[in-house]
């Protein structure tokens, strides 16, 4: 199918107006660095002194922040402490010392912009071909099982981390395990899209519910333990969830809701943040926490269960959360948001509850591991037997239902398979101690792989279109093509993960709210100015 690119939008022109100067500045900074290396004696003493002064005045506190974020100690990764207005002037005038100081940041921004340009080439032009999806159960299972075997043989790792609660190596629902969990689910989720494996639709719904469960579990654990409700933490969280997807919406001219995972996780993250942030000084009181959890359920019931409330509440935000599928133009704009958010409206609260009782479960497990062998085996066998029985009944009477019938029960039953998995994955110390780090690595880049699949693995060929085709580099060789596009797709997803975190550390200071506010205001003003200029440029031909 031919790609439909259409005329340029103000957003796309804005992206080009912003990207081209950054790219030119980065290339020039690389030339300056090369010239400095090639002719060190010819570099001005003032430039040398400036760079040396910058290196010498980095505070130890800032150095720790940089290292904590996984960045280099290089001064080029440190945002200039000069006023923002001065920095803009220095950038526009292409001041040598400024470009050298910020060379790594310019490189990260240029690489990010170049990747988005590659997205556009793959999905909105005819440079590359596309092909139709084809499902073969045997091939599907073969590829997934092969990945599990390779992962087990090459990335099996035993962990000896200590629990933050008990100080012992119980590792109940530890970070390695949840990252692995996200990884193997994400692989199936992506393969479901690539091969159009519609027969596992209900399983995919459970996987998405598990992601939302982890949103509740992970965010509750963080805020409850660290009590960090700072503006910087909030900004970092929103950046992680939305920075990449916003640029995809601009460059590809798509609605935010096309990438429905992002608004869903943003909503439920905000709800966890609000639930714990309001009156956070009283979170240690059980009665207060119980009231907060009950109020979460009440809010969900009011918004999603009572007809008309959802439309009334979200109607003013239709411009942001509305979506029209070109294949289904007659559906209401908020239909997709109502459907997607409604499917997992309760499971984030279940994640919060599990996180709240996590220390209690660890203490019980600690006592169980220290009990006599016979009693320990009896209790563990009973837990496994109950979990398997419940899982089997859920599978027989709920999972096997058709798509429409299953979706009606999903919001109220998705906690069952999630709980069964947690019980089976954690019932022995040996199972808790190990993880498959290949899946854990994939679990860290789930957001990037989710968004990128639409444009550099699959193809939609039009704004807001669902990815119904496959990107084809090697026509008529589907497996070779699958291998090639998948390798490029995973590599780019990983680079996007790295770039998102790198730019987050540059533009979102962790301990300076005033600078964070200045950066935010400057970003808004620059964006609005470029957008207005783009709009005027597009109006000139008319």
PDB file of N, CA, C and O in Angstrom, residues 458-486:
ATOM      1  N   UNK A 458       6.358  -2.025  11.992  1.00  0.00           N
ATOM      2  CA  UNK A 458       5.107  -2.118  11.242  1.00  0.00           C
ATOM      3  C   UNK A 458       4.928  -0.821  10.464  1.00  0.00           C
ATOM      4  O   UNK A 458       5.784   0.053  10.497  1.00  0.00           O
ATOM      5  N   UNK A 459       3.807  -0.711   9.777  1.00  0.00           N
ATOM      6  CA  UNK A 459       3.514   0.536   9.048  1.00  0.00           C
ATOM      7  C   UNK A 459       2.024   0.819   9.105  1.00  0.00           C
ATOM      8  O   UNK A 459       1.193  -0.084   8.992  1.00  0.00           O
ATOM      9  N   UNK A 460       1.702   2.108   9.284  1.00  0.00           N
ATOM     10  CA  UNK A 460       0.301   2.531   9.215  1.00  0.00           C
ATOM     11  C   UNK A 460       0.021   3.296   7.932  1.00  0.00           C
ATOM     12  O   UNK A 460      -1.105   3.326   7.450  1.00  0.00           O
ATOM     13  N   UNK A 461       1.068   3.953   7.393  1.00  0.00           N
ATOM     14  CA  UNK A 461       0.997   4.649   6.106  1.00  0.00           C
ATOM     15  C   UNK A 461       0.147   5.912   6.082  1.00  0.00           C
ATOM     16  O   UNK A 461       0.023   6.550   5.042  1.00  0.00           O
ATOM     17  N   UNK A 462      -0.460   6.261   7.205  1.00  0.00           N
ATOM     18  CA  UNK A 462      -1.304   7.462   7.221  1.00  0.00           C
ATOM     19  C   UNK A 462      -1.447   7.971   8.652  1.00  0.00           C
ATOM     20  O   UNK A 462      -1.283   7.195   9.607  1.00  0.00           O
ATOM     21  N   UNK A 463      -1.731   9.253   8.819  1.00  0.00           N
ATOM     22  CA  UNK A 463      -1.940   9.784  10.168  1.00  0.00           C
ATOM     23  C   UNK A 463      -3.069   9.054  10.890  1.00  0.00           C
ATOM     24  O   UNK A 463      -4.141   8.818  10.324  1.00  0.00           O
ATOM     25  N   UNK A 464      -2.807   8.674  12.131  1.00  0.00           N
ATOM     26  CA  UNK A 464      -3.782   8.017  13.011  1.00  0.00           C
ATOM     27  C   UNK A 464      -4.194   6.622  12.556  1.00  0.00           C
ATOM     28  O   UNK A 464      -5.108   6.031  13.128  1.00  0.00           O
ATOM     29  N   UNK A 465      -3.525   6.096  11.539  1.00  0.00           N
ATOM     30  CA  UNK A 465      -3.870   4.759  11.070  1.00  0.00           C
ATOM     31  C   UNK A 465      -3.291   3.677  11.974  1.00  0.00           C
ATOM     32  O   UNK A 465      -2.215   3.828  12.537  1.00  0.00           O
ATOM     33  N   UNK A 466      -4.014   2.584  12.109  1.00  0.00           N
ATOM     34  CA  UNK A 466      -3.490   1.445  12.848  1.00  0.00           C
ATOM     35  C   UNK A 466      -2.422   0.744  12.008  1.00  0.00           C
ATOM     36  O   UNK A 466      -2.512   0.722  10.768  1.00  0.00           O
ATOM     37  N   UNK A 467      -1.396   0.168  12.640  1.00  0.00           N
ATOM     38  CA  UNK A 467      -0.299  -0.466  11.879  1.00  0.00           C
ATOM     39  C   UNK A 467      -0.707  -1.824  11.304  1.00  0.00           C
ATOM     40  O   UNK A 467      -0.392  -2.870  11.861  1.00  0.00           O
ATOM     41  N   UNK A 468      -1.340  -1.792  10.164  1.00  0.00           N
ATOM     42  CA  UNK A 468      -1.872  -3.021   9.568  1.00  0.00           C
ATOM     43  C   UNK A 468      -0.904  -3.691   8.602  1.00  0.00           C
ATOM     44  O   UNK A 468      -1.189  -4.790   8.096  1.00  0.00           O
ATOM     45  N   UNK A 469       0.217  -3.050   8.318  1.00  0.00           N
ATOM     46  CA  UNK A 469       1.189  -3.617   7.375  1.00  0.00           C
ATOM     47  C   UNK A 469       2.543  -3.782   8.055  1.00  0.00           C
ATOM     48  O   UNK A 469       2.794  -3.235   9.128  1.00  0.00           O
ATOM     49  N   UNK A 470       3.413  -4.511   7.397  1.00  0.00           N
ATOM     50  CA  UNK A 470       4.763  -4.741   7.895  1.00  0.00           C
ATOM     51  C   UNK A 470       5.754  -3.924   7.072  1.00  0.00           C
ATOM     52  O   UNK A 470       5.615  -3.837   5.846  1.00  0.00           O
ATOM     53  N   UNK A 471       6.741  -3.353   7.733  1.00  0.00           N
ATOM     54  CA  UNK A 471       7.824  -2.677   7.014  1.00  0.00           C
ATOM     55  C   UNK A 471       8.674  -3.735   6.317  1.00  0.00           C
ATOM     56  O   UNK A 471       9.062  -4.735   6.920  1.00  0.00           O
ATOM     57  N   UNK A 472       8.946  -3.519   5.044  1.00  0.00           N
ATOM     58  CA  UNK A 472       9.643  -4.536   4.258  1.00  0.00           C
ATOM     59  C   UNK A 472      10.922  -3.962   3.641  1.00  0.00           C
ATOM     60  O   UNK A 472      10.869  -3.114   2.757  1.00  0.00           O
ATOM     61  N   UNK A 473      12.077  -4.442   4.111  1.00  0.00           N
ATOM     62  CA  UNK A 473      13.366  -4.107   3.521  1.00  0.00           C
ATOM     63  C   UNK A 473      13.790  -5.137   2.481  1.00  0.00           C
ATOM     64  O   UNK A 473      14.518  -4.829   1.545  1.00  0.00           O
ATOM     65  N   UNK A 474      13.339  -6.395   2.682  1.00  0.00           N
ATOM     66  CA  UNK A 474      13.713  -7.494   1.781  1.00  0.00           C
ATOM     67  C   UNK A 474      12.424  -8.143   1.283  1.00  0.00           C
ATOM     68  O   UNK A 474      11.947  -9.130   1.862  1.00  0.00           O
ATOM     69  N   UNK A 475      11.822  -7.620   0.233  1.00  0.00           N
ATOM     70  CA  UNK A 475      10.570  -8.184  -0.276  1.00  0.00           C
ATOM     71  C   UNK A 475      10.715  -9.658  -0.667  1.00  0.00           C
ATOM     72  O   UNK A 475      11.785 -10.093  -1.122  1.00  0.00           O
ATOM     73  N   UNK A 476       9.650 -10.403  -0.451  1.00  0.00           N
ATOM     74  CA  UNK A 476       9.557 -11.828  -0.812  1.00  0.00           C
ATOM     75  C   UNK A 476      10.410 -12.732   0.072  1.00  0.00           C
ATOM     76  O   UNK A 476      10.487 -13.934  -0.171  1.00  0.00           O
ATOM     77  N   UNK A 477      11.063 -12.190   1.088  1.00  0.00           N
ATOM     78  CA  UNK A 477      11.817 -13.002   2.052  1.00  0.00           C
ATOM     79  C   UNK A 477      11.357 -12.617   3.463  1.00  0.00           C
ATOM     80  O   UNK A 477      12.061 -11.895   4.186  1.00  0.00           O
ATOM     81  N   UNK A 478      10.185 -13.090   3.859  1.00  0.00           N
ATOM     82  CA  UNK A 478       9.575 -12.606   5.110  1.00  0.00           C
ATOM     83  C   UNK A 478      10.409 -12.866   6.367  1.00  0.00           C
ATOM     84  O   UNK A 478      10.464 -12.012   7.249  1.00  0.00           O
ATOM     85  N   UNK A 479      11.078 -14.010   6.455  1.00  0.00           N
ATOM     86  CA  UNK A 479      11.843 -14.305   7.659  1.00  0.00           C
ATOM     87  C   UNK A 479      13.143 -13.508   7.714  1.00  0.00           C
ATOM     88  O   UNK A 479      13.536 -13.005   8.777  1.00  0.00           O
ATOM     89  N   UNK A 480      13.826 -13.378   6.562  1.00  0.00           N
ATOM     90  CA  UNK A 480      15.025 -12.543   6.528  1.00  0.00           C
ATOM     91  C   UNK A 480      14.664 -11.090   6.818  1.00  0.00           C
ATOM     92  O   UNK A 480      15.404 -10.382   7.526  1.00  0.00           O
ATOM     93  N   UNK A 481      13.538 -10.654   6.275  1.00  0.00           N
ATOM     94  CA  UNK A 481      13.092  -9.289   6.527  1.00  0.00           C
ATOM     95  C   UNK A 481      12.765  -9.105   8.011  1.00  0.00           C
ATOM     96  O   UNK A 481      13.123  -8.080   8.619  1.00  0.00           O
ATOM     97  N   UNK A 482      12.110 -10.089   8.592  1.00  0.00           N
ATOM     98  CA  UNK A 482      11.779 -10.036  10.018  1.00  0.00           C
ATOM     99  C   UNK A 482      13.052  -9.900  10.861  1.00  0.00           C
ATOM    100  O   UNK A 482      13.106  -9.106  11.802  1.00  0.00           O
ATOM    101  N   UNK A 483      14.064 -10.652  10.510  1.00  0.00           N
ATOM    102  CA  UNK A 483      15.326 -10.606  11.242  1.00  0.00           C
ATOM    103  C   UNK A 483      15.967  -9.215  11.142  1.00  0.00           C
ATOM    104  O   UNK A 483      16.398  -8.644  12.150  1.00  0.00           O
ATOM    105  N   UNK A 484      16.006  -8.658   9.930  1.00  0.00           N
ATOM    106  CA  UNK A 484      16.677  -7.378   9.721  1.00  0.00           C
ATOM    107  C   UNK A 484      15.933  -6.224  10.380  1.00  0.00           C
ATOM    108  O   UNK A 484      16.526  -5.430  11.127  1.00  0.00           O
ATOM    109  N   UNK A 485      14.630  -6.107  10.107  1.00  0.00           N
ATOM    110  CA  UNK A 485      13.891  -4.969  10.658  1.00  0.00           C
ATOM    111  C   UNK A 485      13.806  -5.056  12.180  1.00  0.00           C
ATOM    112  O   UNK A 485      13.810  -4.031  12.876  1.00  0.00           O
ATOM    113  N   UNK A 486      13.769  -6.285  12.712  1.00  0.00           N
ATOM    114  CA  UNK A 486      13.710  -6.444  14.168  1.00  0.00           C
ATOM    115  C   UNK A 486      15.008  -5.996  14.816  1.00  0.00           C
ATOM    116  O   UNK A 486      14.998  -5.319  15.861  1.00  0.00           O
TER     117      UNK A 486
END
